[in-house]
PDB file of C-alpha atoms and ligand atoms in Angstrom:
ATOM      1  CA  MET A   1       4.028  -6.635  12.962  1.00  0.00           C
ATOM      2  CA  ASN A   2       5.825  -3.406  12.045  1.00  0.00           C
ATOM      3  CA  ILE A   3       6.359  -2.726   8.349  1.00  0.00           C
ATOM      4  CA  ILE A   4       7.839  -0.035   6.125  1.00  0.00           C
ATOM      5  CA  LEU A   5       6.695   0.228   2.506  1.00  0.00           C
ATOM      6  CA  LEU A   6       9.400   1.690   0.277  1.00  0.00           C
ATOM      7  CA  GLY A   7       8.986   2.608  -3.371  1.00  0.00           C
ATOM      8  CA  CYS A   8       8.755   5.598  -5.687  1.00  0.00           C
ATOM      9  CA  PRO A   9       5.604   7.735  -5.977  1.00  0.00           C
ATOM     10  CA  GLY A  10       2.980   5.719  -7.835  1.00  0.00           C
ATOM     11  CA  ALA A  11       4.465   2.343  -6.880  1.00  0.00           C
ATOM     12  CA  GLY A  12       1.192   1.402  -5.169  1.00  0.00           C
ATOM     13  CA  LYS A  13       2.296   1.783  -1.537  1.00  0.00           C
ATOM     14  CA  GLY A  14      -0.997   3.339  -0.443  1.00  0.00           C
ATOM     15  CA  THR A  15      -3.102   0.664  -2.156  1.00  0.00           C
ATOM     16  CA  GLN A  16      -1.042  -2.159  -0.649  1.00  0.00           C
ATOM     17  CA  ALA A  17      -0.954  -0.506   2.789  1.00  0.00           C
ATOM     18  CA  LYS A  18      -4.772  -0.483   2.875  1.00  0.00           C
ATOM     19  CA  LEU A  19      -4.899  -4.199   1.963  1.00  0.00           C
ATOM     20  CA  ILE A  20      -2.297  -5.083   4.627  1.00  0.00           C
ATOM     21  CA  GLU A  21      -4.180  -2.965   7.193  1.00  0.00           C
ATOM     22  CA  LYS A  22      -7.376  -4.880   6.505  1.00  0.00           C
ATOM     23  CA  LYS A  23      -5.911  -8.388   6.483  1.00  0.00           C
ATOM     24  CA  TYR A  24      -3.510  -8.076   9.427  1.00  0.00           C
ATOM     25  CA  ASN A  25      -5.350  -5.470  11.493  1.00  0.00           C
ATOM     26  CA  ILE A  26      -2.394  -3.112  11.805  1.00  0.00           C
ATOM     27  CA  LYS A  27      -2.449   0.644  11.313  1.00  0.00           C
ATOM     28  CA  GLN A  28      -1.397   2.483   8.145  1.00  0.00           C
ATOM     29  CA  ILE A  29       0.548   5.693   8.722  1.00  0.00           C
ATOM     30  CA  SER A  30       0.684   7.606   5.433  1.00  0.00           C
ATOM     31  CA  THR A  31       2.550  10.896   5.799  1.00  0.00           C
ATOM     32  CA  GLY A  32       1.303  11.971   2.335  1.00  0.00           C
ATOM     33  CA  ASP A  33      -2.367  11.413   3.323  1.00  0.00           C
ATOM     34  CA  ILE A  34      -1.872  13.180   6.672  1.00  0.00           C
ATOM     35  CA  LEU A  35      -0.226  16.195   5.001  1.00  0.00           C
ATOM     36  CA  ARG A  36      -2.875  16.364   2.234  1.00  0.00           C
ATOM     37  CA  GLU A  37      -5.584  16.389   4.917  1.00  0.00           C
ATOM     38  CA  GLU A  38      -3.862  19.322   6.671  1.00  0.00           C
ATOM     39  CA  VAL A  39      -3.672  21.216   3.351  1.00  0.00           C
ATOM     40  CA  LYS A  40      -7.365  20.502   2.673  1.00  0.00           C
ATOM     41  CA  LYS A  41      -8.372  21.775   6.122  1.00  0.00           C
ATOM     42  CA  GLY A  42      -6.194  24.866   5.657  1.00  0.00           C
ATOM     43  CA  THR A  43      -4.437  24.448   9.014  1.00  0.00           C
ATOM     44  CA  GLU A  44      -1.237  26.297   9.895  1.00  0.00           C
ATOM     45  CA  LEU A  45       0.717  23.120   9.133  1.00  0.00           C
ATOM     46  CA  GLY A  46      -1.165  22.694   5.850  1.00  0.00           C
ATOM     47  CA  LEU A  47      -0.259  26.220   4.734  1.00  0.00           C
ATOM     48  CA  LYS A  48       3.376  25.553   5.619  1.00  0.00           C
ATOM     49  CA  VAL A  49       3.662  22.349   3.560  1.00  0.00           C
ATOM     50  CA  LYS A  50       1.444  23.102   0.540  1.00  0.00           C
ATOM     51  CA  GLU A  51       4.128  24.802  -1.525  1.00  0.00           C
ATOM     52  CA  TYR A  52       6.596  21.919  -1.133  1.00  0.00           C
ATOM     53  CA  MET A  53       3.937  19.365  -2.034  1.00  0.00           C
ATOM     54  CA  ASP A  54       2.664  21.239  -5.100  1.00  0.00           C
ATOM     55  CA  LYS A  55       6.206  21.392  -6.456  1.00  0.00           C
ATOM     56  CA  GLY A  56       6.912  17.707  -5.755  1.00  0.00           C
ATOM     57  CA  GLU A  57       9.578  18.582  -3.169  1.00  0.00           C
ATOM     58  CA  LEU A  58       9.982  16.923   0.209  1.00  0.00           C
ATOM     59  CA  VAL A  59       8.538  18.632   3.260  1.00  0.00           C
ATOM     60  CA  PRO A  60      11.253  19.407   5.890  1.00  0.00           C
ATOM     61  CA  ASP A  61      12.288  16.359   7.934  1.00  0.00           C
ATOM     62  CA  GLU A  62      11.377  17.884  11.348  1.00  0.00           C
ATOM     63  CA  ILE A  63       7.739  18.267  10.293  1.00  0.00           C
ATOM     64  CA  VAL A  64       7.212  14.676   9.134  1.00  0.00           C
ATOM     65  CA  ILE A  65       9.250  13.176  11.981  1.00  0.00           C
ATOM     66  CA  LYS A  66       7.002  14.927  14.518  1.00  0.00           C
ATOM     67  CA  ILE A  67       3.874  13.620  12.739  1.00  0.00           C
ATOM     68  CA  VAL A  68       5.147  10.041  12.716  1.00  0.00           C
ATOM     69  CA  GLU A  69       6.444  10.078  16.304  1.00  0.00           C
ATOM     70  CA  LYS A  70       3.046  11.164  17.598  1.00  0.00           C
ATOM     71  CA  ARG A  71       1.240   8.369  15.740  1.00  0.00           C
ATOM     72  CA  LEU A  72       3.676   5.564  16.503  1.00  0.00           C
ATOM     73  CA  LYS A  73       2.930   5.947  20.210  1.00  0.00           C
ATOM     74  CA  ASN A  74      -0.581   4.620  19.490  1.00  0.00           C
ATOM     75  CA  CYS A  75       0.510   1.655  17.389  1.00  0.00           C
ATOM     76  CA  LYS A  76       1.311  -1.033  19.904  1.00  0.00           C
ATOM     77  CA  ASN A  77      -0.432  -3.631  17.701  1.00  0.00           C
ATOM     78  CA  GLY A  78       1.719  -2.847  14.712  1.00  0.00           C
ATOM     79  CA  PHE A  79       2.023  -0.291  11.928  1.00  0.00           C
ATOM     80  CA  ILE A  80       2.628   0.125   8.204  1.00  0.00           C
ATOM     81  CA  LEU A  81       4.691   3.189   7.379  1.00  0.00           C
ATOM     82  CA  ASP A  82       3.694   4.384   3.898  1.00  0.00           C
ATOM     83  CA  GLY A  83       5.799   7.235   2.488  1.00  0.00           C
ATOM     84  CA  PHE A  84       8.096   7.498   5.519  1.00  0.00           C
ATOM     85  CA  PRO A  85      11.089   7.465   5.880  1.00  0.00           C
ATOM     86  CA  ARG A  86      12.067   9.255   2.674  1.00  0.00           C
ATOM     87  CA  THR A  87      15.563  10.457   3.638  1.00  0.00           C
ATOM     88  CA  LEU A  88      18.459   8.870   5.486  1.00  0.00           C
ATOM     89  CA  ASN A  89      18.007  11.424   8.262  1.00  0.00           C
ATOM     90  CA  GLN A  90      14.351  10.377   8.661  1.00  0.00           C
ATOM     91  CA  ALA A  91      15.426   6.715   8.796  1.00  0.00           C
ATOM     92  CA  LEU A  92      17.992   7.411  11.519  1.00  0.00           C
ATOM     93  CA  LYS A  93      15.472   9.442  13.535  1.00  0.00           C
ATOM     94  CA  LEU A  94      12.956   6.623  13.135  1.00  0.00           C
ATOM     95  CA  ASP A  95      15.475   4.177  14.650  1.00  0.00           C
ATOM     96  CA  GLU A  96      15.854   6.496  17.663  1.00  0.00           C
ATOM     97  CA  ILE A  97      12.090   6.853  18.124  1.00  0.00           C
ATOM     98  CA  LEU A  98      11.519   3.091  17.868  1.00  0.00           C
ATOM     99  CA  GLU A  99      14.261   2.371  20.363  1.00  0.00           C
ATOM    100  CA  LYS A 100      12.636   4.733  22.864  1.00  0.00           C
ATOM    101  CA  LEU A 101       9.282   3.020  22.335  1.00  0.00           C
ATOM    102  CA  ASP A 102      10.889  -0.441  22.538  1.00  0.00           C
ATOM    103  CA  MET A 103       9.669  -1.322  19.046  1.00  0.00           C
ATOM    104  CA  LYS A 104      11.433  -2.650  15.950  1.00  0.00           C
ATOM    105  CA  ILE A 105      10.827  -2.973  12.220  1.00  0.00           C
ATOM    106  CA  ASP A 106      10.089  -6.543  11.063  1.00  0.00           C
ATOM    107  CA  ALA A 107      10.193  -5.945   7.308  1.00  0.00           C
ATOM    108  CA  VAL A 108      10.903  -3.232   4.756  1.00  0.00           C
ATOM    109  CA  ILE A 109       9.081  -4.050   1.534  1.00  0.00           C
ATOM    110  CA  ASN A 110      10.466  -2.311  -1.518  1.00  0.00           C
ATOM    111  CA  ILE A 111       7.920  -2.146  -4.359  1.00  0.00           C
ATOM    112  CA  GLU A 112       9.778  -1.679  -7.655  1.00  0.00           C
ATOM    113  CA  VAL A 113       8.210   0.212 -10.581  1.00  0.00           C
ATOM    114  CA  SER A 114       9.868   1.949 -13.572  1.00  0.00           C
ATOM    115  CA  GLU A 115       9.684   5.703 -14.248  1.00  0.00           C
ATOM    116  CA  ASP A 116       7.648   5.121 -17.446  1.00  0.00           C
ATOM    117  CA  GLU A 117       5.033   3.169 -15.496  1.00  0.00           C
ATOM    118  CA  VAL A 118       4.909   5.897 -12.817  1.00  0.00           C
ATOM    119  CA  ILE A 119       4.158   8.487 -15.509  1.00  0.00           C
ATOM    120  CA  ARG A 120       1.404   6.274 -16.963  1.00  0.00           C
ATOM    121  CA  ARG A 121      -0.127   5.774 -13.519  1.00  0.00           C
ATOM    122  CA  LEU A 122       0.109   9.319 -12.098  1.00  0.00           C
ATOM    123  CA  ALA A 123       0.183  11.831 -14.953  1.00  0.00           C
ATOM    124  CA  TYR A 124      -2.922  10.167 -16.451  1.00  0.00           C
ATOM    125  CA  ARG A 125      -4.808   9.992 -13.146  1.00  0.00           C
ATOM    126  CA  ARG A 126      -7.970  12.103 -12.922  1.00  0.00           C
ATOM    127  CA  SER A 127     -10.486  12.469 -10.086  1.00  0.00           C
ATOM    128  CA  CYS A 128     -14.005  13.733  -9.531  1.00  0.00           C
ATOM    129  CA  ARG A 129     -14.292  16.503  -6.934  1.00  0.00           C
ATOM    130  CA  LYS A 130     -17.920  15.642  -6.267  1.00  0.00           C
ATOM    131  CA  CYS A 131     -17.889  11.881  -5.617  1.00  0.00           C
ATOM    132  CA  GLY A 132     -14.154  11.201  -5.245  1.00  0.00           C
ATOM    133  CA  ALA A 133     -14.052   8.581  -8.053  1.00  0.00           C
ATOM    134  CA  VAL A 134     -10.529   8.088  -9.400  1.00  0.00           C
ATOM    135  CA  TYR A 135      -9.821   7.227 -13.067  1.00  0.00           C
ATOM    136  CA  ASN A 136      -6.780   6.641 -15.206  1.00  0.00           C
ATOM    137  CA  LEU A 137      -7.062   7.849 -18.797  1.00  0.00           C
ATOM    138  CA  ILE A 138      -5.044   4.803 -19.985  1.00  0.00           C
ATOM    139  CA  TYR A 139      -5.941   1.961 -17.606  1.00  0.00           C
ATOM    140  CA  ASN A 140      -9.379   2.903 -16.346  1.00  0.00           C
ATOM    141  CA  PRO A 141     -10.817   5.725 -18.509  1.00  0.00           C
ATOM    142  CA  PRO A 142     -14.210   7.374 -17.959  1.00  0.00           C
ATOM    143  CA  LYS A 143     -16.828   6.602 -20.638  1.00  0.00           C
ATOM    144  CA  ASN A 144     -16.816  10.209 -21.888  1.00  0.00           C
ATOM    145  CA  ASP A 145     -13.666  12.243 -22.266  1.00  0.00           C
ATOM    146  CA  GLU A 146     -12.612  13.495 -18.795  1.00  0.00           C
ATOM    147  CA  ILE A 147     -16.181  13.532 -17.424  1.00  0.00           C
ATOM    148  CA  CYS A 148     -17.199  11.539 -14.323  1.00  0.00           C
ATOM    149  CA  ASP A 149     -19.306   8.449 -15.188  1.00  0.00           C
ATOM    150  CA  PHE A 150     -21.359   8.927 -12.009  1.00  0.00           C
ATOM    151  CA  CYS A 151     -21.859  12.693 -11.678  1.00  0.00           C
ATOM    152  CA  ASN A 152     -21.186  14.115 -15.156  1.00  0.00           C
ATOM    153  CA  GLU A 153     -18.750  16.549 -13.539  1.00  0.00           C
ATOM    154  CA  PRO A 154     -15.521  17.482 -15.355  1.00  0.00           C
ATOM    155  CA  LEU A 155     -12.611  15.512 -13.869  1.00  0.00           C
ATOM    156  CA  TYR A 156      -9.574  17.279 -12.398  1.00  0.00           C
ATOM    157  CA  GLN A 157      -5.889  16.507 -12.064  1.00  0.00           C
ATOM    158  CA  ARG A 158      -4.049  16.851  -8.730  1.00  0.00           C
ATOM    159  CA  ASP A 159      -1.410  19.605  -8.914  1.00  0.00           C
ATOM    160  CA  ASP A 160       1.306  17.129  -7.967  1.00  0.00           C
ATOM    161  CA  ASP A 161       0.189  14.718 -10.720  1.00  0.00           C
ATOM    162  CA  LYS A 162       1.107  17.153 -13.544  1.00  0.00           C
ATOM    163  CA  GLU A 163       3.735  15.383 -15.656  1.00  0.00           C
ATOM    164  CA  ASP A 164       6.596  17.789 -14.844  1.00  0.00           C
ATOM    165  CA  VAL A 165       5.832  17.498 -11.112  1.00  0.00           C
ATOM    166  CA  VAL A 166       5.622  13.682 -11.322  1.00  0.00           C
ATOM    167  CA  ARG A 167       9.057  13.642 -13.000  1.00  0.00           C
ATOM    168  CA  ARG A 168      10.357  15.933 -10.240  1.00  0.00           C
ATOM    169  CA  ARG A 169       8.885  13.611  -7.550  1.00  0.00           C
ATOM    170  CA  PHE A 170      10.581  10.641  -9.228  1.00  0.00           C
ATOM    171  CA  LYS A 171      13.932  12.498  -9.315  1.00  0.00           C
ATOM    172  CA  VAL A 172      13.597  13.437  -5.633  1.00  0.00           C
ATOM    173  CA  TYR A 173      12.861   9.760  -4.888  1.00  0.00           C
ATOM    174  CA  LYS A 174      16.005   8.634  -6.783  1.00  0.00           C
ATOM    175  CA  GLU A 175      18.212  11.161  -4.997  1.00  0.00           C
ATOM    176  CA  SER A 176      16.852  11.147  -1.444  1.00  0.00           C
ATOM    177  CA  THR A 177      14.921   7.924  -0.878  1.00  0.00           C
ATOM    178  CA  GLU A 178      16.522   5.227  -3.031  1.00  0.00           C
ATOM    179  CA  PRO A 179      19.660   5.145  -0.796  1.00  0.00           C
ATOM    180  CA  LEU A 180      17.404   3.711   1.929  1.00  0.00           C
ATOM    181  CA  ILE A 181      17.252   0.444  -0.019  1.00  0.00           C
ATOM    182  CA  ASN A 182      20.884  -0.234   0.876  1.00  0.00           C
ATOM    183  CA  PHE A 183      20.423   1.091   4.406  1.00  0.00           C
ATOM    184  CA  TYR A 184      17.756  -1.551   5.087  1.00  0.00           C
ATOM    185  CA  LYS A 185      19.480  -4.260   3.019  1.00  0.00           C
ATOM    186  CA  GLU A 186      22.469  -3.954   5.348  1.00  0.00           C
ATOM    187  CA  LYS A 187      20.156  -4.430   8.329  1.00  0.00           C
ATOM    188  CA  GLY A 188      18.927  -7.695   6.702  1.00  0.00           C
ATOM    189  CA  ILE A 189      15.242  -6.718   6.685  1.00  0.00           C
ATOM    190  CA  LEU A 190      14.744  -5.674   3.037  1.00  0.00           C
ATOM    191  CA  TYR A 191      12.412  -7.554   0.667  1.00  0.00           C
ATOM    192  CA  THR A 192      12.122  -6.339  -2.937  1.00  0.00           C
ATOM    193  CA  ILE A 193       9.101  -7.187  -5.091  1.00  0.00           C
ATOM    194  CA  ASN A 194       7.960  -6.369  -8.630  1.00  0.00           C
ATOM    195  CA  GLY A 195       5.234  -3.687  -8.457  1.00  0.00           C
ATOM    196  CA  GLU A 196       4.357  -3.808 -12.167  1.00  0.00           C
ATOM    197  CA  ARG A 197       1.703  -6.493 -11.734  1.00  0.00           C
ATOM    198  CA  ASP A 198      -1.975  -6.619 -10.774  1.00  0.00           C
ATOM    199  CA  VAL A 199      -2.781  -5.260  -7.318  1.00  0.00           C
ATOM    200  CA  ASP A 200      -3.748  -8.796  -6.153  1.00  0.00           C
ATOM    201  CA  GLU A 201      -0.525 -10.363  -7.377  1.00  0.00           C
ATOM    202  CA  VAL A 202       1.582  -7.716  -5.625  1.00  0.00           C
ATOM    203  CA  PHE A 203      -0.438  -8.236  -2.448  1.00  0.00           C
ATOM    204  CA  ASN A 204       0.069 -12.028  -2.612  1.00  0.00           C
ATOM    205  CA  SER A 205       3.833 -11.493  -2.707  1.00  0.00           C
ATOM    206  CA  ILE A 206       3.616  -9.210   0.333  1.00  0.00           C
ATOM    207  CA  ALA A 207       1.382 -11.623   2.247  1.00  0.00           C
ATOM    208  CA  GLU A 208       3.831 -14.450   1.563  1.00  0.00           C
ATOM    209  CA  ILE A 209       6.711 -12.393   2.994  1.00  0.00           C
ATOM    210  CA  LEU A 210       4.714 -11.377   6.072  1.00  0.00           C
ATOM    211  CA  GLU A 211       3.527 -14.910   6.742  1.00  0.00           C
ATOM    212  CA  ASN A 212       7.082 -16.267   6.579  1.00  0.00           C
ATOM    213  CA  ILE A 213       8.158 -13.607   9.052  1.00  0.00           C
ATOM    214  CA  GLN A 214       5.275 -14.456  11.395  1.00  0.00           C
ATOM    215  CA  LYS A 215       6.192 -18.152  11.244  1.00  0.00           C
ATOM    216  CA  SER A 216       9.812 -17.482  12.133  1.00  0.00           C
ATOM    217  CA  LYS A 217       8.902 -15.260  15.119  1.00  0.00           C
TER     218      LYS A 217
HETATM  219  P1  LIG B 301       2.911  10.842  -1.167  1.00  0.00           P
HETATM  220  O1  LIG B 301       1.434  10.816  -1.237  1.00  0.00           O
HETATM  221  O2  LIG B 301       3.488   9.835  -0.173  1.00  0.00           O
HETATM  222  O3  LIG B 301       3.585  10.729  -2.525  1.00  0.00           O
HETATM  223  O4  LIG B 301       3.327  12.266  -0.565  1.00  0.00           O
HETATM  224  C1  LIG B 301       2.924  13.474  -1.192  1.00  0.00           C
HETATM  225  C2  LIG B 301       3.874  14.603  -0.823  1.00  0.00           C
HETATM  226  O5  LIG B 301       3.891  14.786   0.601  1.00  0.00           O
HETATM  227  C3  LIG B 301       5.342  14.376  -1.191  1.00  0.00           C
HETATM  228  O6  LIG B 301       5.625  14.705  -2.531  1.00  0.00           O
HETATM  229  C4  LIG B 301       6.034  15.300  -0.195  1.00  0.00           C
HETATM  230  O7  LIG B 301       5.916  16.649  -0.587  1.00  0.00           O
HETATM  231  C5  LIG B 301       5.180  15.123   1.055  1.00  0.00           C
HETATM  232  N1  LIG B 301       5.688  14.014   1.903  1.00  0.00           N
HETATM  233  C6  LIG B 301       5.043  12.860   2.213  1.00  0.00           C
HETATM  234  N2  LIG B 301       5.791  12.074   3.006  1.00  0.00           N
HETATM  235  C7  LIG B 301       6.950  12.752   3.204  1.00  0.00           C
HETATM  236  C8  LIG B 301       8.159  12.465   3.922  1.00  0.00           C
HETATM  237  N3  LIG B 301       8.319  11.320   4.593  1.00  0.00           N
HETATM  238  N4  LIG B 301       9.142  13.404   3.900  1.00  0.00           N
HETATM  239  C9  LIG B 301       9.001  14.555   3.248  1.00  0.00           C
HETATM  240  N5  LIG B 301       7.909  14.892   2.517  1.00  0.00           N
HETATM  241  C10 LIG B 301       6.885  13.996   2.502  1.00  0.00           C
END
């Protein structure tokens, strides 16, 4: 099965993609994770994209399209695109790539979350550099103010989780990515679900959609 997860930053696409990957044994392709890894390793590509990412801007289309094209070739058993496409141009290029590979998208799942909830989820997120634990100062706070429960290290905030950058990321989503909802609605493959629920409840909605699609295949 080939799936696209749509939704603003902080909608829970990455979390849901990992659950889908596990249950259905299909590969997650997260352009955000791939780019962050390049930045962390300090590669030439990482240096090129860091500035865009830190500001909450989109990385140029050609760069992400190349990344996705390379990975799709190894996804004959199915894939979950998480964070791609993010522009109409990326969506059109994706259609061309899939046609060449004789593949098609079965479902585009649009996870809906409000801007206020995105701010609560992302701008209050803190992580530990040492053990990688992730907290949320509202939903899942550490026992002591901004100190890791496990390592006693001070927690840090990702540059792109600063509130002004999160608001910028949300604005970029509204302008560049939201139009894709109609693009996929017109193709008849769009499913919209409420993302402001527990992780398990959101996943149950997704599983129901995917199982109906599998049955009708
Ligand atoms: P994410 O973790 O999906 O929110 O992505 C983090 C950042 O990576 C975004 O704010 C963009 O700067 C960049 N990025 C990820 N995916 C794309 C994409 N499909 N097109 C352009 N930029 C992207």
